[in-house]
Amino acid sequence: MSYLLLILTFLVIFILNYDSNKELGFYSNIRISLIFTLLSLSTLVFIYNETASYFNFISSNTASIYWGFVLIISSTAFILKLKHNNFIVSLYKDLFIIKTYPYKISTTLICLCILLPLLFLSVYVSPNNFDSHAYHLNRIIYWITNGNLNHYPTQHLQQLYLNVFAEYLVLDSILLAHTDHVAGLVQYTAFIGSLCTIGLLAKLLGITIRGQYLATILLLTIPIFIFESTSTQVDLVACFFFLVFVYAGFSLVKNHNSKIIFIFITSLAFGGFTKYTVFIFTLPFAFYFGIKILKKYKFSYAIRILLLFIIVQSIVFYPFIQRNYEVFGRAIGPIPGDDLFVENIPVGKHSLKYTISGIVKNISLHIGVPNNEINTLNEKVIVHFHHWLGVNVDEISQRLDPFLIRFTIHEDMIPNNIHLLLIIVGSIIFLFVKKPNSLVSLLICTFAGFILFCTLLKYQAWSTRTHMPFFSLGVIIVSYVYTQYKNLRLSYLTIPLLLISLFLVFANPSKPIIPFGYYIKKYTSYVPAYVCIPDKPDNITLKKDLCHYYNFNSSTDCYPLKKGQSFSNRKQIFDILDRSGYYNELKNATIFNKSEQELAFINHIHHYNSIKTLLPHITAGSNIGIIFRGQEGFYHYWNIIRDNKKIPSNIQYVRYRKEFNKLKNANTPFTYQYILGDDPLLIRELFLTNQIDTIYRSSEHCLAKLKAFSNKKFLY
């Protein structure tokens, strides 16, 4: 019920803001009010988290008290406003404007077929993103347990020094809702906010309502946006703040407004605090806005804006930098040569040829297609290009992952190939059409940001999601160019993209609503090249039915398909296999046919199969110490143990680097009776034989039950 406090606060602030912007049109007012409300709530989240952390008061109770107080204050302001104007009557009249909206039917269908299913997925499926299990959500367990945001001993250092604001938003959601099923709503809300912002930005830059609608549809249909909108990653939150910053910057250049200044400054602070890459993409825009503000409002005004930027950035980042400095002796985390160094994301060498290499390899992340021959050919072309350039395509100073072109439908790595093609073609045509200077500036700054990204950061296989700022602004160029040609109907472009998007919404491998894999094989009559049937009496009939199509003279249990099978033959083969239950696993691969726990582990099911065999040996409510030899998070293990035992267990790392022992949170007492690890030999090294009752083993884990409770911590 406490989560209603957040929802009601959102509604009250939204209505208050809507009423204060009556000079705007209805649709613009709705969108700008949503943006301002989300920025206001973000500010309130930051205030609670940092203040409660200072006093070690982070908990569900204090969060409920805080948001209850905020709701009372905002509701009081709302009631006072009602007494002084006819707001309700005005809002009622505004709603009739919807009837005049030219795209109301298509918008309604999009809401029903895309946005509502995505909302359902973001709530129905508990977090199952691997990075979230490893560090995004692991942080939140510790913050709630410790009652503060301070660093803590861990085996997974990215839990500490990587930027945290998206997790701040998730923290408050979980504290109020008492469930992690609301965690996905943070990115989903950022998705809705991004859709509203891109339309406003298009309007601000002089694009027609037709172009605004197209820009919104183009953003809606970017594959990585669709997949990210239901996950507990952070890139969509970062992209939302980036888009708001760009919109507010162009607005400020046109007209001075205190509300826009608030949005302009806080969006950059929270965007950078969510992900550092936001600063890279905003740098060209920051220079452009700075110059324009200096020209229009003179030096003193520009200095005041700059000082406000510095003050807000300092307020937002200072506590986090202080925590990093306490552990690493540096503001942004360990660097090469430090004892706690983990990974080096910035490139090691700089030159024009390395920049060109970075651009080509980052673009290549979006050219993968469902055809290995084409992908291999494109890969060879890029390798040959690098030979000509004089750069090793796998130069270790320029990459974290080996270069590879592939097509994958994964929520962290899916390519945006169609949108990349549209942006490239649209940008070329853009050079030859009449356009306003503001759009030229947008194009230059967008590409400059992407070039900076490719120059400063190493190539990584999952960078399609860190390219979101580039794609989000690229759609504005595409929409402007497309709408310059009046004879081109929007449906020529939007319908194919929306149909592809429907597939991505309903067939997301991490959250499948419909078993598209099964239906694709069924209607294309796709059959296996080999069918493996154990030599058992139950399978005699099946072998008899398939003997005309498969060669059963093989000495093994796997039999090859005979050559030259027609479509009708393949259809018969499929029907035979389907009746036998051969496709049952594929047919039942949906969120409705899997348990909540299986869904939580869907991206690393081997961990689920390993940990579930150990669950019966854990006593409900028992504390568990984590001793991993490798760098691994444990949120998913904590979650499945909590769900199975009903009584939550407290889980913490009890083996970690000695540098963490100086932290206050390291000195918090923790008593445990079980050890969850990945190496039984390591457990036997740390505990005497007479201290261990039993060690249970599974495929990838071991669970040690101690004879007596222990509070030992092991430093190395």
XYZ file of C-alpha atoms in Angstrom:
716
model
C 0.000 0.000 0.000
C 2.901 2.363 0.695
C 3.687 2.371 -3.036
C 0.444 4.309 -3.508
C 2.161 7.222 -1.771
C 4.565 7.454 -4.698
C 1.805 7.121 -7.288
C -0.409 9.726 -5.616
C 2.510 12.120 -5.202
C 3.260 11.729 -8.898
C -0.361 12.509 -9.826
C -0.636 15.549 -7.551
C 2.652 17.089 -8.751
C 1.666 16.366 -12.348
C -1.720 18.088 -11.963
C -0.172 21.074 -10.195
C 2.344 21.472 -12.955
C -0.263 21.013 -15.678
C -2.337 23.805 -14.194
C 0.651 26.159 -14.147
C 1.321 25.714 -17.884
C -2.067 26.721 -19.300
C -0.401 28.936 -21.884
C 0.873 25.789 -23.613
C -1.189 23.639 -25.912
C -2.892 20.572 -24.438
C -0.474 17.988 -25.831
C 2.624 20.042 -25.068
C 1.345 20.698 -21.551
C 0.801 16.981 -20.908
C 4.332 16.157 -22.030
C 6.195 18.986 -20.296
C 4.218 18.339 -17.114
C 5.276 14.693 -17.185
C 8.931 15.656 -17.658
C 8.850 18.199 -14.847
C 7.079 15.722 -12.554
C 9.681 13.014 -13.200
C 12.514 15.478 -12.536
C 10.787 16.630 -9.349
C 10.332 13.054 -8.120
C 13.963 12.309 -8.965
C 15.037 15.261 -6.845
C 12.834 14.093 -3.968
C 14.285 10.569 -4.238
C 17.810 11.966 -4.056
C 16.963 14.081 -0.994
C 15.455 11.130 0.891
C 18.185 8.649 0.009
C 21.122 10.853 0.925
C 19.502 12.338 4.041
C 18.310 8.973 5.377
C 21.685 7.455 4.557
C 23.506 10.109 6.588
C 21.530 9.093 9.680
C 21.525 5.337 8.819
C 17.739 5.526 8.500
C 17.091 3.924 5.092
C 14.151 1.572 5.609
C 10.604 0.936 4.454
C 9.231 2.797 7.487
C 11.247 5.977 6.984
C 10.542 5.914 3.234
C 6.803 5.669 3.931
C 6.966 8.554 6.422
C 8.965 10.709 3.995
C 6.722 10.110 0.971
C 3.638 10.477 3.138
C 4.904 13.894 4.225
C 5.651 14.874 0.606
C 2.133 13.800 -0.388
C 0.581 15.898 2.395
C 2.540 18.995 1.342
C 1.768 18.594 -2.361
C -1.901 17.783 -1.680
C -2.228 20.880 0.462
C -0.887 22.980 -2.398
C -3.337 21.255 -4.735
C -6.328 21.947 -2.453
C -5.345 25.609 -2.082
C -5.130 25.911 -5.862
C -8.598 24.392 -6.259
C -10.035 27.143 -4.080
C -8.691 29.879 -6.298
C -9.524 28.665 -9.817
C -11.818 26.415 -11.820
C -9.114 23.861 -12.530
C -11.403 20.805 -12.707
C -13.715 22.479 -15.230
C -10.710 23.596 -17.272
C -9.202 20.102 -17.289
C -12.560 18.597 -18.312
C -12.722 20.964 -21.288
C -9.128 20.158 -22.253
C -9.911 16.456 -22.489
C -12.259 17.146 -25.401
C -9.250 18.344 -27.403
C -8.218 14.676 -27.739
C -11.033 14.284 -30.272
C -9.164 16.603 -32.657
C -5.874 14.664 -32.483
C -5.184 13.356 -36.029
C -3.462 10.131 -34.912
C -5.761 9.059 -32.086
C -6.678 5.669 -33.601
C -3.094 4.593 -34.295
C -1.978 5.958 -30.916
C -4.701 3.947 -29.176
C -3.632 0.782 -30.992
C 0.007 1.403 -30.078
C -0.932 1.831 -26.429
C -2.982 -1.378 -26.448
C -0.563 -3.530 -28.454
C 2.855 -2.227 -27.395
C 2.876 0.065 -24.361
C 0.391 -1.903 -22.234
C 2.111 -5.272 -22.851
C 5.457 -3.678 -21.982
C 3.938 -2.278 -18.781
C 2.610 -5.745 -17.959
C 6.026 -7.334 -18.538
C 7.837 -4.748 -16.423
C 5.656 -5.685 -13.436
C 4.762 -9.356 -13.981
C 8.320 -10.650 -14.453
C 10.684 -10.087 -11.545
C 14.143 -8.716 -12.479
C 16.031 -11.271 -14.564
C 18.787 -9.206 -16.165
C 22.204 -10.687 -15.399
C 23.919 -7.334 -14.733
C 21.107 -6.452 -12.354
C 21.674 -9.689 -10.449
C 25.416 -9.100 -10.397
C 25.529 -5.506 -9.158
C 22.558 -3.187 -9.863
C 20.177 -4.888 -7.423
C 22.882 -6.357 -5.202
C 23.586 -2.791 -4.088
C 20.006 -2.371 -2.962
C 20.131 -5.436 -0.693
C 23.131 -3.965 1.109
C 21.704 -0.443 1.282
C 18.534 -1.724 2.938
C 20.438 -4.080 5.257
C 22.946 -1.412 6.309
C 20.431 1.442 6.390
C 22.807 3.625 4.369
C 24.357 4.110 0.938
C 27.949 3.787 2.110
C 30.297 1.319 0.464
C 30.521 -2.176 1.890
C 32.775 -5.237 1.541
C 32.113 -7.090 -1.708
C 33.626 -9.509 -4.178
C 32.079 -7.595 -7.096
C 33.676 -4.147 -7.163
C 31.315 -2.724 -9.802
C 28.670 -2.755 -7.065
C 30.549 0.158 -5.518
C 32.078 2.589 -7.976
C 29.738 2.520 -11.000
C 27.173 5.335 -11.058
C 24.069 4.734 -8.991
C 21.147 7.074 -9.593
C 18.912 4.566 -11.414
C 19.389 2.279 -8.412
C 18.373 5.168 -6.130
C 15.040 5.257 -7.971
C 14.639 1.478 -7.718
C 15.537 1.573 -4.022
C 12.632 3.849 -3.128
C 10.269 1.790 -5.274
C 11.214 -1.438 -3.500
C 11.138 0.158 -0.043
C 7.570 1.312 -0.608
C 6.227 -1.686 -2.522
C 8.021 -4.418 -0.517
C 8.611 -6.325 -3.764
C 11.103 -6.169 -6.615
C 8.315 -6.512 -9.193
C 8.128 -2.717 -9.331
C 11.831 -2.385 -10.142
C 11.178 -2.593 -13.900
C 8.786 0.357 -13.731
C 11.745 2.732 -13.411
C 13.018 2.005 -16.920
C 9.476 1.744 -18.289
C 8.670 5.222 -16.945
C 11.895 6.512 -18.494
C 10.710 5.002 -21.797
C 7.409 6.897 -21.620
C 9.270 10.043 -20.615
C 11.617 9.652 -23.595
C 8.679 9.295 -25.996
C 7.165 12.513 -24.635
C 10.498 14.351 -24.752
C 11.348 13.402 -28.332
C 8.009 14.754 -29.552
C 8.514 18.016 -27.666
C 12.045 18.375 -29.011
C 10.853 17.783 -32.561
C 8.177 20.462 -32.109
C 10.680 22.881 -30.607
C 12.968 22.464 -33.615
C 10.177 23.408 -36.002
C 9.079 19.967 -37.178
C 5.409 19.595 -38.093
C 2.943 17.521 -36.065
C 3.318 14.858 -38.748
C 7.063 14.787 -38.141
C 6.615 14.844 -34.355
C 4.417 11.774 -34.577
C 6.917 10.016 -36.833
C 9.830 10.838 -34.495
C 7.883 9.354 -31.586
C 7.090 6.172 -33.553
C 10.722 5.837 -34.651
C 11.909 6.079 -31.050
C 9.205 3.693 -29.890
C 10.333 1.057 -32.394
C 14.092 1.101 -31.701
C 14.750 -2.516 -30.639
C 17.084 -1.734 -27.748
C 14.550 0.759 -26.340
C 11.808 -1.877 -26.397
C 13.938 -4.467 -24.610
C 15.372 -2.006 -22.094
C 11.919 -0.669 -21.174
C 11.087 -3.767 -19.119
C 14.535 -4.482 -17.688
C 16.342 -3.269 -14.575
C 19.326 -1.991 -16.523
C 20.057 1.752 -16.315
C 20.708 2.917 -19.881
C 17.156 3.987 -20.671
C 17.020 6.094 -17.506
C 20.293 7.730 -18.561
C 18.953 8.330 -22.091
C 15.792 9.940 -20.735
C 17.804 12.461 -18.732
C 20.006 13.071 -21.783
C 16.992 13.824 -23.991
C 15.528 16.136 -21.369
C 18.846 18.012 -21.166
C 18.920 18.510 -24.945
C 15.279 19.623 -25.013
C 15.769 22.023 -22.100
C 18.938 23.416 -23.697
C 17.215 24.290 -26.964
C 14.278 25.724 -24.970
C 16.581 27.898 -22.879
C 18.308 29.200 -25.993
C 14.907 30.358 -27.273
C 13.390 31.694 -24.076
C 14.408 32.242 -20.447
C 12.272 30.238 -18.019
C 13.032 29.276 -14.410
C 11.289 25.900 -14.782
C 13.360 25.106 -17.872
C 16.537 26.082 -16.001
C 15.614 23.586 -13.264
C 15.059 20.857 -15.861
C 18.224 21.822 -17.771
C 20.496 21.599 -14.731
C 19.018 18.639 -12.856
C 18.667 16.438 -15.957
C 22.391 16.629 -16.673
C 23.291 15.995 -13.034
C 21.005 12.967 -12.709
C 21.898 11.696 -16.194
C 25.605 11.732 -15.424
C 24.952 10.249 -11.992
C 23.129 7.388 -13.743
C 25.836 6.676 -16.337
C 29.036 8.571 -17.122
C 28.569 8.106 -20.880
C 25.817 10.741 -20.712
C 28.539 13.354 -20.156
C 30.278 12.251 -23.370
C 27.155 12.616 -25.510
C 26.159 15.912 -23.866
C 29.591 17.556 -24.184
C 29.075 18.924 -27.743
C 25.599 20.137 -26.769
C 26.943 21.771 -23.618
C 29.445 23.775 -25.688
C 26.757 24.730 -28.202
C 24.250 25.796 -25.543
C 26.941 27.688 -23.664
C 27.865 29.721 -26.717
C 24.229 30.461 -27.620
C 23.346 31.474 -24.037
C 26.413 33.698 -23.877
C 25.405 35.426 -27.111
C 21.748 35.885 -26.208
C 21.800 36.603 -22.468
C 25.284 38.081 -22.052
C 28.138 37.136 -19.760
C 26.599 37.626 -16.295
C 23.585 35.414 -17.023
C 25.776 32.692 -18.551
C 28.003 32.737 -15.459
C 24.978 32.339 -13.174
C 23.831 29.299 -15.169
C 27.354 27.858 -15.013
C 27.551 28.382 -11.264
C 24.195 26.687 -10.798
C 25.508 23.758 -12.843
C 28.587 23.465 -10.660
C 26.600 23.718 -7.436
C 24.014 21.103 -8.431
C 26.638 18.733 -9.830
C 28.636 19.082 -6.618
C 25.604 18.403 -4.422
C 24.647 15.323 -6.433
C 28.122 13.825 -6.809
C 29.890 14.823 -3.585
C 28.544 12.029 -1.314
C 29.261 9.378 -3.951
C 32.747 10.721 -4.694
C 33.486 10.769 -0.973
C 32.486 7.097 -0.700
C 34.678 6.187 -3.651
C 37.589 8.128 -2.239
C 37.272 6.344 1.100
C 37.790 2.962 -0.573
C 39.805 3.604 -3.716
C 41.556 6.863 -2.941
C 40.056 8.230 -6.154
C 36.837 9.990 -7.144
C 35.627 7.637 -9.870
C 37.010 4.261 -8.842
C 40.212 2.253 -9.311
C 42.523 2.754 -12.287
C 45.211 0.466 -13.772
C 47.948 -0.075 -11.216
C 45.656 0.183 -8.196
C 45.324 -2.881 -5.970
C 41.541 -2.920 -6.463
C 41.634 -2.393 -10.240
C 39.032 -4.450 -12.133
C 38.533 -3.147 -15.676
C 39.778 -0.334 -17.852
C 37.008 1.017 -20.085
C 38.766 4.100 -21.592
C 40.957 3.384 -24.629
C 44.697 3.102 -24.110
C 45.827 4.949 -27.256
C 44.561 7.972 -29.164
C 44.997 8.836 -32.832
C 42.848 9.499 -35.892
C 43.140 5.910 -37.105
C 42.048 4.556 -33.704
C 39.044 6.893 -33.755
C 38.083 5.663 -37.237
C 38.510 2.082 -36.041
C 36.294 2.740 -33.022
C 33.571 4.316 -35.171
C 33.549 1.405 -37.635
C 33.491 -1.265 -34.916
C 30.753 0.467 -32.930
C 28.640 0.839 -36.062
C 29.233 -2.853 -36.780
C 27.329 -3.722 -33.615
C 24.183 -2.706 -35.512
C 24.726 -4.466 -38.847
C 24.231 -8.054 -37.712
C 21.446 -9.909 -39.555
C 19.908 -13.386 -39.126
C 22.286 -14.811 -41.733
C 25.720 -16.092 -40.713
C 27.115 -15.916 -44.238
C 26.332 -12.211 -44.542
C 27.675 -11.534 -41.047
C 30.906 -13.399 -41.842
C 31.287 -11.468 -45.092
C 30.788 -8.109 -43.346
C 33.226 -9.153 -40.650
C 35.892 -9.951 -43.271
C 35.318 -6.591 -44.966
C 35.872 -4.731 -41.685
C 38.963 -6.820 -40.858
C 40.432 -6.020 -44.315
C 39.580 -2.351 -43.811
C 41.549 -2.398 -40.547
C 44.526 -3.984 -42.339
C 44.412 -1.112 -44.826
C 44.061 1.364 -41.956
C 47.094 -0.122 -40.209
C 45.223 -1.060 -37.036
C 44.725 -4.495 -35.532
C 40.958 -5.001 -35.326
C 41.506 -6.640 -31.927
C 44.047 -4.128 -30.633
C 43.960 -4.797 -26.890
C 44.187 -1.107 -25.969
C 41.013 -0.414 -27.955
C 38.632 -3.177 -26.904
C 37.251 -5.158 -24.008
C 35.655 -7.850 -26.182
C 36.987 -9.505 -29.358
C 35.567 -8.062 -32.564
C 32.650 -10.058 -33.912
C 29.592 -9.405 -36.047
C 26.570 -11.403 -35.019
C 22.830 -11.138 -34.768
C 21.360 -11.686 -31.339
C 17.931 -11.059 -29.877
C 19.092 -10.240 -26.367
C 17.905 -7.320 -24.262
C 21.476 -6.076 -23.677
C 22.878 -6.544 -27.179
C 20.156 -6.447 -29.846
C 21.237 -4.415 -32.907
C 19.302 -1.400 -34.193
C 20.149 -2.152 -37.831
C 17.025 -0.733 -39.509
C 17.223 2.503 -37.526
C 20.951 2.797 -38.239
C 20.221 2.567 -41.967
C 17.459 5.160 -41.650
C 19.725 7.560 -39.759
C 22.612 7.211 -42.223
C 20.403 7.646 -45.301
C 18.377 10.399 -43.627
C 21.515 12.318 -42.625
C 22.887 12.176 -46.177
C 19.609 13.449 -47.655
C 19.447 16.060 -44.879
C 22.545 17.715 -46.343
C 20.664 18.494 -49.560
C 17.322 19.749 -48.275
C 16.362 23.089 -46.820
C 16.604 22.967 -43.029
C 16.645 25.272 -40.006
C 19.968 26.043 -38.316
C 18.812 24.438 -35.076
C 18.479 21.060 -36.805
C 21.923 21.451 -38.345
C 23.308 22.067 -34.857
C 21.454 19.022 -33.552
C 22.936 16.838 -36.296
C 26.480 18.090 -35.719
C 26.300 17.696 -31.938
C 24.707 14.239 -32.202
C 27.416 12.879 -34.480
C 30.133 14.673 -32.502
C 28.905 12.940 -29.348
C 29.027 9.547 -31.063
C 32.540 10.216 -32.401
C 33.681 11.229 -28.904
C 32.184 8.034 -27.500
C 34.059 5.913 -30.064
C 37.262 7.860 -29.445
C 37.283 7.676 -25.660
C 35.819 4.261 -24.811
C 36.853 0.755 -25.767
C 34.801 -1.416 -28.074
C 32.417 -3.675 -26.156
C 29.989 -6.295 -27.467
C 27.075 -4.908 -25.427
C 27.486 -1.243 -26.407
C 24.280 -1.147 -28.457
C 22.524 0.053 -25.306
C 25.119 2.746 -24.606
C 24.455 4.101 -28.114
C 20.885 5.003 -27.158
C 21.503 8.796 -27.030
C 22.774 8.722 -30.625
C 19.782 6.771 -31.930
C 17.263 8.790 -29.928
C 18.341 12.047 -31.586
C 18.974 10.456 -34.954
C 15.253 9.757 -35.326
C 14.557 13.496 -35.351
C 16.716 13.929 -38.453
C 14.965 10.988 -40.111
C 11.502 12.339 -39.283
C 12.355 15.810 -40.609
C 13.729 14.468 -43.904
C 10.882 11.998 -44.420
C 8.166 14.601 -43.868
C 9.765 16.933 -46.434
C 8.372 14.605 -49.080
C 4.616 15.145 -48.897
C 3.811 12.205 -51.176
C 5.379 9.739 -48.712
C 2.714 8.438 -46.356
C 3.825 7.832 -42.782
C 2.336 4.348 -42.926
C 4.954 3.275 -45.487
C 7.547 3.517 -42.722
C 5.611 3.176 -39.487
C 3.595 0.009 -40.221
C 6.620 -2.246 -40.976
C 8.452 -0.880 -37.933
C 5.454 -1.380 -35.665
C 4.975 -4.961 -36.889
C 8.614 -5.738 -36.105
C 8.138 -4.085 -32.719
C 5.185 -6.354 -31.957
C 7.466 -9.321 -32.477
C 10.059 -7.818 -30.115
C 7.426 -7.071 -27.463
C 5.831 -10.504 -27.481
C 8.906 -12.628 -28.256
C 11.547 -11.076 -25.989
C 13.621 -14.152 -25.030
C 13.922 -12.818 -21.493
C 10.144 -12.360 -21.157
C 8.344 -14.330 -23.906
C 4.568 -13.836 -23.991
C 4.031 -15.943 -27.113
C 6.305 -18.855 -28.175
C 7.199 -17.302 -31.516
C 10.058 -19.767 -31.939
C 7.576 -22.614 -32.029
C 5.173 -20.883 -34.417
C 7.934 -19.801 -36.793
C 9.116 -23.396 -37.049
C 5.549 -24.620 -37.402
C 4.522 -22.304 -40.249
C 7.843 -22.591 -42.078
C 7.848 -26.372 -41.531
C 11.334 -26.170 -40.106
C 12.503 -29.633 -39.011
C 15.748 -30.757 -37.349
C 18.602 -31.964 -39.550
C 19.098 -34.738 -36.987
C 16.492 -36.226 -34.702
C 17.674 -38.000 -31.548
C 15.359 -40.782 -30.385
C 16.512 -43.181 -27.649
C 16.171 -46.864 -28.521
C 13.211 -47.654 -26.244
C 9.982 -49.629 -26.783
C 7.932 -46.433 -26.367
C 9.633 -44.924 -29.424
C 8.969 -47.759 -31.894
C 5.857 -46.073 -33.340
C 7.640 -42.731 -33.663
C 10.529 -44.317 -35.532
C 8.084 -46.099 -37.816
C 6.310 -42.809 -38.622
C 9.625 -41.090 -39.389
C 11.384 -43.894 -41.255
C 10.418 -42.430 -44.672
C 12.109 -39.116 -43.812
C 15.104 -39.941 -41.573
C 17.885 -42.471 -42.054
C 17.624 -44.898 -39.125
C 20.665 -46.951 -40.164
C 22.883 -44.838 -37.924
C 24.774 -46.599 -35.136
C 23.877 -43.811 -32.684
C 20.548 -42.544 -31.339
C 20.706 -39.466 -33.601
C 19.466 -39.958 -37.159
C 20.062 -37.646 -40.158
C 17.311 -36.191 -42.324
C 17.176 -37.678 -45.806
C 17.984 -35.183 -48.548
C 15.432 -33.579 -50.852
C 12.462 -33.300 -48.516
C 9.632 -31.220 -50.028
C 7.686 -28.597 -48.075
C 4.707 -30.953 -47.705
C 7.019 -33.700 -46.412
C 8.574 -31.326 -43.909
C 5.106 -30.298 -42.766
C 4.256 -33.961 -42.133
C 7.539 -34.438 -40.251
C 6.795 -31.426 -38.086
C 3.277 -32.709 -37.288
C 4.637 -36.131 -36.315
C 7.283 -34.628 -34.035
C 4.786 -32.171 -32.591
C 2.328 -34.950 -31.668
C 5.143 -36.880 -30.016
C 5.940 -33.931 -27.708
C 9.241 -33.133 -29.436
C 8.444 -29.385 -29.459
C 6.811 -29.200 -26.027
C 9.648 -27.294 -24.407
C 9.664 -24.749 -27.226
C 5.858 -24.572 -27.210
C 5.747 -23.893 -23.470
C 8.533 -21.322 -23.476
C 6.413 -18.409 -22.231
C 6.174 -16.442 -19.022
C 2.861 -18.177 -18.278
C 4.363 -21.671 -18.363
C 7.389 -20.967 -16.190
C 7.595 -20.420 -12.467
C 8.553 -17.008 -11.125
C 11.897 -18.430 -10.067
C 12.643 -19.894 -13.497
C 11.821 -16.533 -15.079
C 14.193 -14.782 -12.686
C 17.031 -17.032 -13.882
C 16.012 -17.203 -17.543
C 19.227 -15.489 -18.729
C 21.427 -17.882 -16.734
C 19.275 -20.943 -16.159
C 22.306 -23.067 -15.248
C 22.543 -21.105 -11.996
C 18.903 -21.908 -11.242
C 19.382 -25.622 -11.902
C 22.397 -25.563 -9.601
C 21.014 -23.564 -6.671
C 17.564 -25.195 -6.515
C 19.055 -28.549 -5.471
C 20.582 -26.860 -2.414
C 17.422 -25.109 -1.210
C 16.000 -28.026 0.835
C 19.122 -27.989 3.013
C 18.654 -24.357 4.162
C 16.686 -23.632 7.313
C 14.189 -20.762 6.889
C 15.451 -17.442 8.195
C 19.075 -18.557 8.478
C 21.827 -16.109 7.596
C 24.180 -17.154 4.806
C 27.770 -16.079 4.235
C 28.965 -15.817 0.640
C 32.423 -17.137 -0.209
C 33.025 -17.005 -3.949
C 36.403 -17.440 -5.525
C 35.217 -15.558 -8.584
C 33.586 -12.141 -8.967
C 29.866 -12.795 -8.740
C 26.771 -11.115 -7.350
C 24.168 -12.945 -5.312
C 20.888 -11.058 -5.701
C 19.305 -13.954 -7.631
C 20.332 -16.439 -4.938
C 19.001 -14.203 -2.169
C 15.742 -13.841 -4.085
C 15.133 -17.556 -4.648
C 16.041 -18.436 -1.047
C 13.660 -15.740 0.220
C 10.832 -16.961 -2.023
C 11.288 -20.602 -1.077
C 11.720 -20.160 2.656
C 9.179 -17.340 3.034
C 11.233 -16.020 5.964
C 13.907 -13.705 4.481
C 17.533 -14.678 5.021
C 20.277 -12.120 5.369
C 23.115 -12.818 2.948
C 26.491 -11.074 2.894
C 29.990 -11.561 1.570
C 32.267 -12.882 4.337
C 35.396 -13.157 2.196
C 36.712 -10.003 0.580
C 39.740 -7.785 0.016
C 41.497 -6.482 3.118
C 41.113 -2.894 1.871
C 37.399 -3.074 2.738
C 37.983 -3.845 6.392
C 38.343 -0.123 7.216
C 34.752 0.602 6.139
C 32.132 1.249 8.800
C 29.778 -1.228 7.156
C 32.485 -3.902 7.426
C 32.291 -3.679 11.206
C 28.571 -4.370 11.384
C 28.062 -7.717 13.190
C 26.921 -10.554 10.950
C 26.362 -14.071 12.261
C 25.704 -16.947 9.883
C 25.311 -20.731 9.949
C 25.593 -21.483 6.229
C 28.192 -20.773 3.573
C 27.229 -20.533 -0.098
C 30.246 -20.844 -2.363
C 31.569 -21.926 -5.743
C 34.568 -23.943 -4.486
C 34.330 -26.507 -1.651
C 38.130 -26.625 -1.397
C 38.183 -22.911 -0.564
C 35.627 -23.443 2.201
C 37.735 -26.266 3.655
C 40.777 -23.974 3.578
C 38.960 -21.334 5.628
C 37.152 -23.544 8.138
C 38.457 -26.390 10.249
C 36.978 -29.811 9.576
C 35.388 -29.926 13.043
C 33.593 -26.614 12.318
C 31.737 -27.991 9.268
C 28.667 -30.140 9.702
C 27.968 -30.991 6.038
C 28.917 -29.736 2.590
C 26.189 -30.162 -0.027
C 27.219 -29.918 -3.670
C 25.469 -29.107 -6.921
C 26.723 -28.613 -10.459
C 28.138 -25.123 -9.839
C 27.717 -24.397 -6.132
C 28.332 -25.809 -2.720
C 26.481 -25.158 0.532
C 28.270 -25.700 3.812
C 26.299 -26.018 7.025
C 28.386 -25.087 10.060
C 28.123 -26.891 13.380
C 27.896 -23.569 15.204
C 27.091 -19.982 14.271
C 30.070 -17.982 13.047
C 30.850 -14.289 12.638
C 34.259 -14.724 10.994
C 35.298 -12.513 8.076
C 38.087 -13.661 5.775
C 40.394 -11.051 4.284
C 42.864 -11.485 1.461
